[in-house]
Amino acid sequence: MFSIQPIGYIQSCYQEKFGIPRQPNLVSEAKARINLLETFSLESVRGLQEFSHIWVIFRFHLTAEQGWHPTVRPPRLGGNQRVGVFATRSTFRPNALGLSVVSLSGIVECNGQVSLELRGADLLNGTPIIDIKPYIPYVDALPHAQAGYAQQAPLSQVKVRFALQASVQCQQKSTQWGVNMELLIRQILQQDPRPAYRTTQQDHREYGMRLYDFDLHWRYDADGIEVLDLSEGSLPHTKH
Ligand code: SAM
C-alpha cells in the first residue's frame, strides 16, 4: 500500500462531468490552469517552458468512489459493445487515474503560487493533479501505432448555430472570461456530448451543462444543434 498526495488542482471551465470532451485537444479554445501547491516553487518547473505540451496525470475524483467493472461500453463503439476496462480510457477504473496530453501555453507565479496555463484539457474544475511530465515527441508520438476501435478521431461534427439571444450573451461572457465563448461552445457541442445511444434516435429534448458561472442550454433538431441561451445560476441538469 502507498498513498499519493496531489501536487495541485486544475481550474477549468467545466463545472460538471456532462459535456466535457471525451479526450484532450478536441476543444482547443478551452483554457485551464494547474495551480500547484505552495510546496512546488518555480524551481520545480524550471525548463518546462521549453515544452509545448505536457502529460497530466490526475485523479477522476468525482467518480472515484463509484468503483469499476472489468468491462466497459466505450462511446466510440456506440455504447453497446463491451471491452475490458484496460482497453478503454474509462473514468471508472481501479485506481481512478487519468492521463491527458495538453498544450502548455505559459507558466506564471503569483504571490508564491505557480500556475501552468493550459489549452485543450478534458478535466473537470477542481480535479486533483497527481503528476506532470513533459511530452517528448520522439518517444511519445507513434504515428503508426494500432489503436483498435479508436484508430481515427471521432467523426461527429454536429452543426451548431446560435439563437440571437445566445450570441449576445456569448459576447458578454467572452469579455468576462477572456475566451471566444462562441467558439468554445461550438467546439464543445460539435463533439456531441449526448450518450451514444441517443445520437442514433430522433431527439428534440433540451440539454444543459454548466460552464464557468453559467448554464448553457441547447436542443437538437433536423439541422443539428441550436444554442438557446446562457443563463445565470445553477439549474438541475436532469434532462440527459
Ligand atoms: N484523457 C483522459 C484519459 O484518457 O485518462 C481522460 C479520458 S476520460 C474518458 C474523459 C472524461 O473524464 C471527460 O469527458 C469527463 O467526463 C471525465 N472527467 C474529467 N475530469 C473528471 C474528474 N475529475 N472526475 C471524474 N470524471 C472526470
Coordinates of C-alpha atoms and ligand atoms in Angstrom, one line a residue:
M1 CA 0.0 0.0 0.0
F2 CA 1.1 3.6 -0.6
S3 CA -0.6 6.9 -0.6
I4 CA -0.3 9.7 -3.1
Q5 CA -0.8 13.4 -2.4
P6 CA -1.9 15.8 -5.2
I7 CA 0.7 18.3 -6.4
G8 CA -2.1 20.8 -7.3
Y9 CA -5.6 21.3 -8.7
I10 CA -7.0 22.3 -12.0
Q11 CA -9.1 25.3 -12.6
S12 CA -11.1 24.8 -15.7
C13 CA -14.3 26.0 -17.4
Y14 CA -16.0 22.6 -17.0
Q15 CA -18.2 22.7 -13.8
E16 CA -19.8 19.3 -14.3
K17 CA -18.9 16.0 -16.0
F18 CA -21.5 16.1 -18.7
G19 CA -20.3 18.0 -21.8
I20 CA -16.5 17.7 -21.1
P21 CA -14.9 16.4 -24.3
R22 CA -14.0 12.7 -24.1
Q23 CA -10.3 13.3 -24.8
P24 CA -8.0 16.3 -24.7
N25 CA -7.3 18.7 -27.6
L26 CA -10.7 18.3 -29.1
V27 CA -11.7 21.7 -27.7
S28 CA -8.7 23.9 -28.3
E29 CA -10.5 27.1 -27.0
A30 CA -10.8 25.5 -23.5
K31 CA -8.3 27.3 -21.3
A32 CA -7.4 25.9 -17.9
R33 CA -4.7 26.3 -15.4
I34 CA -3.0 23.9 -12.9
N35 CA -2.4 25.7 -9.7
L36 CA 0.5 24.0 -7.9
L37 CA 0.6 23.6 -4.2
E38 CA 2.9 26.1 -2.4
T39 CA 5.5 23.3 -1.8
F40 CA 6.2 23.5 -5.5
S41 CA 8.1 26.7 -6.4
L42 CA 9.2 27.9 -9.8
E43 CA 12.3 25.7 -9.3
S44 CA 10.1 22.6 -9.7
V45 CA 9.1 23.7 -13.2
R46 CA 12.4 25.1 -14.3
G47 CA 12.9 24.2 -18.0
L48 CA 9.3 23.1 -18.6
Q49 CA 8.5 26.3 -20.5
E50 CA 10.6 24.9 -23.3
F51 CA 8.0 22.2 -23.9
S52 CA 4.8 22.9 -25.9
H53 CA 2.9 20.0 -24.4
I54 CA 2.8 18.2 -21.1
W55 CA 1.3 14.9 -19.8
V56 CA -1.0 15.5 -16.9
I57 CA -1.7 12.6 -14.5
F58 CA -4.8 13.1 -12.4
R59 CA -7.5 11.5 -10.3
F60 CA -11.1 11.1 -11.5
H61 CA -12.1 12.4 -8.1
L62 CA -15.8 12.9 -8.9
T63 CA -16.4 9.2 -9.7
A64 CA -13.5 7.5 -7.9
E65 CA -15.8 6.2 -5.1
Q66 CA -18.2 4.6 -7.7
G67 CA -15.9 1.7 -8.3
W68 CA -15.2 -0.1 -11.6
H69 CA -16.3 -3.1 -13.7
P70 CA -14.0 -5.5 -15.6
T71 CA -15.7 -4.5 -18.9
V72 CA -16.9 -1.1 -20.2
R73 CA -19.0 0.1 -23.1
P74 CA -17.0 2.8 -24.8
P75 CA -19.0 5.6 -26.6
R76 CA -16.8 5.0 -29.6
L77 CA -18.4 1.6 -30.0
G78 CA -21.9 3.1 -29.9
G79 CA -22.2 2.3 -26.2
N80 CA -23.5 -1.2 -26.8
Q81 CA -20.3 -3.3 -27.1
R82 CA -18.2 -4.3 -24.1
V83 CA -14.4 -4.3 -23.9
G84 CA -12.0 -4.8 -20.9
V85 CA -11.6 -1.7 -18.7
F86 CA -7.9 -1.7 -19.6
A87 CA -8.7 -1.5 -23.3
T88 CA -10.6 1.8 -22.6
R89 CA -9.9 5.3 -21.3
S90 CA -13.0 5.0 -19.0
T91 CA -13.2 7.1 -15.8
F92 CA -14.3 4.1 -13.9
R93 CA -11.0 2.2 -13.3
P94 CA -9.3 0.5 -10.3
N95 CA -7.1 3.5 -9.2
A96 CA -9.2 6.2 -10.9
L97 CA -6.2 7.7 -12.6
G98 CA -6.5 9.8 -15.8
L99 CA -3.8 10.7 -18.3
S100 CA -4.1 13.6 -20.7
V101 CA -1.6 15.3 -23.0
V102 CA -2.4 19.1 -23.2
S103 CA -0.9 22.2 -24.7
L104 CA 1.2 24.3 -22.2
S105 CA 0.8 28.0 -23.1
G106 CA 2.6 29.6 -20.1
I107 CA 3.9 29.4 -16.6
V108 CA 3.1 32.2 -14.1
E109 CA 3.8 32.9 -10.5
C110 CA 1.6 35.0 -8.3
N111 CA 2.1 35.5 -4.6
G112 CA 4.3 32.4 -4.4
Q113 CA 1.9 30.2 -6.3
V114 CA 3.0 28.7 -9.5
S115 CA 0.3 28.0 -12.2
L116 CA 0.6 26.3 -15.6
E117 CA -1.6 27.7 -18.3
L118 CA -3.1 25.0 -20.5
R119 CA -5.3 24.6 -23.6
G120 CA -7.4 21.7 -24.6
A121 CA -7.8 19.9 -21.2
D122 CA -10.6 17.4 -20.7
L123 CA -10.7 17.8 -16.9
L124 CA -13.4 18.9 -14.5
N125 CA -12.8 22.0 -12.5
G126 CA -11.1 21.1 -9.2
T127 CA -9.6 17.8 -10.4
P128 CA -6.6 16.8 -8.2
I129 CA -3.4 16.6 -10.2
I130 CA -1.0 13.8 -9.3
D131 CA 2.0 14.5 -11.6
I132 CA 3.1 16.4 -14.7
K133 CA 5.7 15.3 -17.3
P134 CA 7.0 16.9 -20.5
Y135 CA 5.6 15.5 -23.7
I136 CA 8.5 14.2 -25.8
P137 CA 7.6 13.6 -29.4
Y138 CA 10.4 11.2 -30.3
V139 CA 9.2 8.7 -27.7
D140 CA 5.5 9.7 -27.2
A141 CA 4.3 10.2 -30.8
L142 CA 3.9 6.9 -32.6
P143 CA 2.0 7.7 -35.8
H144 CA 2.0 4.1 -37.0
A145 CA 0.6 2.6 -33.8
Q146 CA -2.5 0.4 -33.9
A147 CA -5.4 1.8 -31.9
G148 CA -8.1 -0.8 -32.2
Y149 CA -11.6 0.7 -32.2
A150 CA -10.2 4.3 -31.8
Q151 CA -7.8 4.5 -34.7
Q152 CA -9.4 7.7 -36.1
A153 CA -10.6 10.8 -34.4
P154 CA -14.3 10.8 -33.7
L155 CA -16.3 11.8 -36.8
S156 CA -19.1 13.7 -35.1
Q157 CA -19.1 17.3 -36.2
V158 CA -22.7 18.3 -35.5
K159 CA -23.7 21.7 -37.0
V160 CA -24.1 24.3 -34.3
R161 CA -26.0 27.5 -34.6
F162 CA -26.8 30.2 -32.1
A163 CA -30.1 31.9 -31.3
L164 CA -29.8 35.6 -31.3
Q165 CA -30.1 35.8 -27.5
A166 CA -27.3 33.2 -27.1
S167 CA -25.0 35.2 -29.5
V168 CA -25.4 38.4 -27.5
Q169 CA -24.8 36.5 -24.2
C170 CA -21.7 34.9 -25.7
Q171 CA -20.2 38.4 -26.4
Q172 CA -20.7 39.4 -22.8
K173 CA -19.2 36.2 -21.4
S174 CA -16.3 36.4 -23.8
T175 CA -15.3 39.7 -22.3
Q176 CA -15.9 38.5 -18.8
W177 CA -13.8 35.3 -19.1
G178 CA -11.2 36.2 -21.8
V179 CA -12.1 33.4 -24.2
N180 CA -14.0 33.3 -27.5
M181 CA -17.2 31.9 -25.9
E182 CA -19.0 31.2 -29.1
L183 CA -16.0 29.3 -30.4
L184 CA -15.6 27.4 -27.1
I185 CA -19.3 26.4 -27.1
R186 CA -19.2 25.4 -30.8
Q187 CA -16.2 23.2 -30.2
I188 CA -17.8 21.5 -27.2
L189 CA -21.1 20.9 -28.8
Q190 CA -19.6 19.7 -32.1
Q191 CA -18.4 16.7 -30.1
D192 CA -22.0 15.8 -29.4
P193 CA -21.9 15.2 -25.6
R194 CA -25.0 13.0 -25.6
P195 CA -24.8 9.4 -24.5
A196 CA -24.0 7.3 -27.6
Y197 CA -27.5 5.6 -27.7
R198 CA -29.2 9.0 -28.0
T199 CA -27.3 10.1 -31.1
T200 CA -29.0 7.5 -33.3
Q201 CA -32.5 8.5 -32.2
Q202 CA -34.7 11.4 -33.1
D203 CA -34.0 13.7 -30.2
H204 CA -35.8 17.0 -29.7
R205 CA -35.2 17.4 -26.0
E206 CA -33.3 20.3 -24.4
Y207 CA -29.9 19.7 -22.8
G208 CA -27.9 21.8 -20.3
M209 CA -24.4 21.9 -18.9
R210 CA -22.6 24.2 -16.5
L211 CA -19.7 26.2 -17.9
Y212 CA -17.8 28.8 -16.0
D213 CA -20.5 30.6 -14.0
F214 CA -23.5 29.9 -16.3
D215 CA -25.8 27.2 -17.5
L216 CA -25.7 26.6 -21.2
H217 CA -28.9 25.3 -22.9
W218 CA -29.3 23.8 -26.3
R219 CA -31.6 21.5 -28.3
Y220 CA -31.3 19.2 -31.3
D221 CA -33.3 19.5 -34.5
A222 CA -33.1 18.3 -38.1
D223 CA -30.3 20.8 -38.8
G224 CA -28.1 20.0 -35.8
I225 CA -27.9 21.9 -32.6
E226 CA -29.4 25.3 -31.7
V227 CA -27.8 27.0 -28.7
L228 CA -30.7 28.6 -26.9
D229 CA -29.2 30.6 -24.0
L230 CA -26.6 31.1 -21.4
S231 CA -28.3 31.7 -18.1
E232 CA -27.1 32.7 -14.7
G233 CA -27.3 30.3 -11.7
S234 CA -27.2 26.6 -11.5
L235 CA -30.1 24.7 -12.8
P236 CA -30.5 21.0 -12.1
H237 CA -29.4 19.1 -15.2
T238 CA -31.7 16.1 -15.2
K239 CA -32.5 16.1 -18.9
H240 CA -29.7 13.9 -20.1
Ligands
SAM1 N1 -7.7 11.8 -21.3 C1 -8.0 11.1 -20.0 C2 -7.6 9.7 -20.0 O1 -7.5 9.1 -21.1 O2 -7.3 9.1 -19.0 C3 -9.5 11.2 -19.7 C4 -10.4 10.5 -20.6 S1 -12.0 10.4 -19.9 C5 -12.8 9.4 -21.0 C6 -12.6 12.0 -20.1 C7 -13.8 12.2 -19.3 O3 -13.5 12.2 -18.0 C8 -14.4 13.6 -19.6 O4 -15.3 13.6 -20.7 C9 -15.2 13.8 -18.3 O5 -16.5 13.4 -18.4 C10 -14.5 12.9 -17.3 N2 -13.8 13.6 -16.2 C11 -12.9 14.7 -16.3 N3 -12.5 15.0 -15.1 C12 -13.0 14.2 -14.2 C13 -12.9 14.1 -12.8 N4 -12.2 14.9 -12.1 N5 -13.7 13.1 -12.2 C14 -14.5 12.3 -12.9 N6 -14.6 12.4 -14.3 C15 -13.9 13.3 -14.9

